[in-house]
Amino acid sequence: MLSAVARNPHGGADRISTKAKLADELLGLGRVLVAARERAGLKQSEVAARLGLPASYLSKVENGTRRLDVIELLRIAKAMKTDAAEIVRELEDELQR
């Protein structure tokens, strides 16, 4: 018997991705990271090279289309020679606006 509601193969008809739920927060994080990178006088390609990753990785983070875990945030902050705690404080301020 077919269900009246189409089911998502990954969890149900009403499932919303975490990325979609956090879209505004991810954009805010991207803005904070761009500002931190620019304050450090670095280009995306320079930070990506320090991370050993393609520039597209950092571009996706800064554009809010890629989520970060804490370890990745720490690595990005270190690559920018920036305090990760300061990035988190700036993000908190950004999200309260």
C-alpha atoms as one frame of an Amber mdcrd trajectory, in Angstrom:
protein
   0.000   0.000   0.000   1.315   3.449  -0.914   1.403   6.158   1.684  -0.523
   9.361   1.013   2.578  11.319   2.035   5.838  10.866   0.151   8.524   9.636
   2.502  12.058  10.927   2.512  14.387   7.916   2.210  16.563   9.477   4.921
  14.032   9.979   7.672  10.483  10.893   6.809   8.341  13.422   4.989   8.733
  16.173   7.554  12.499  15.888   7.994  14.386  19.171   7.658  18.144  19.040
   7.250  20.292  20.437  10.019  21.986  22.687   7.471  18.611  24.167   6.505
  17.702  24.695  10.163  20.989  26.517  10.762  21.122  28.528   7.521  21.125
  31.945   9.246  23.700  30.825  11.801  25.969  29.416   9.106  25.776  32.697
   7.189  26.656  34.558  10.392  29.638  32.292  10.982  30.765  32.919   7.425
  30.599  36.692   7.920  32.607  36.445  11.142  35.253  34.260   9.495  35.556
  36.601   6.517  36.041  39.553   8.860  38.672  37.658  10.876  40.497  36.589
   7.719  40.473  40.116   6.326  41.745  41.537   9.647  44.596  39.037   9.405
  45.333  40.353   5.901  44.881  36.934   4.324  43.238  35.701   1.135  41.046
  32.607   1.090  43.692  30.797  -0.943  46.356  31.562   1.674  44.277  30.203
   4.546  43.291  27.156   2.496  46.951  26.484   1.661  47.841  26.655   5.359
  45.085  24.114   6.012  46.215  21.894   3.147  42.736  22.103   1.640  41.305
  23.529  -1.582  40.164  27.161  -1.550  36.650  25.914  -2.361  36.478  24.438
   1.158  36.979  27.832   2.791  34.701  29.480   0.237  31.854  27.141   1.188
  32.423  27.819   4.884  32.454  31.583   4.350  29.346  31.421   2.139  27.441
  29.443   4.760  27.012  26.340   2.624  29.297  24.106   4.682  29.024  23.325
   8.376  32.056  23.213  10.633  32.806  21.128  13.635  34.810  22.511  16.544
  38.059  20.911  15.388  37.717  22.521  11.953  37.019  25.911  13.534  40.133
  25.562  15.700  42.231  24.661  12.648  40.891  27.625  10.652  41.544  30.025
  13.537  45.084  28.684  13.901  45.691  29.033  10.148  44.614  32.682  10.425
  46.675  33.129  13.612  43.451  34.226  15.289  41.968  33.313  18.656  39.147
  30.794  18.166  37.448  32.079  21.321  37.313  35.556  19.774  35.653  34.118
  16.680  33.048  32.428  18.882  32.433  35.684  20.798  31.999  37.565  17.529
  29.618  34.883  16.291  27.554  35.172  19.480  27.332  38.932  18.941  26.436
  38.440  15.267  23.654  35.988  16.098  22.122  38.304  18.703  21.603  41.043
  16.095
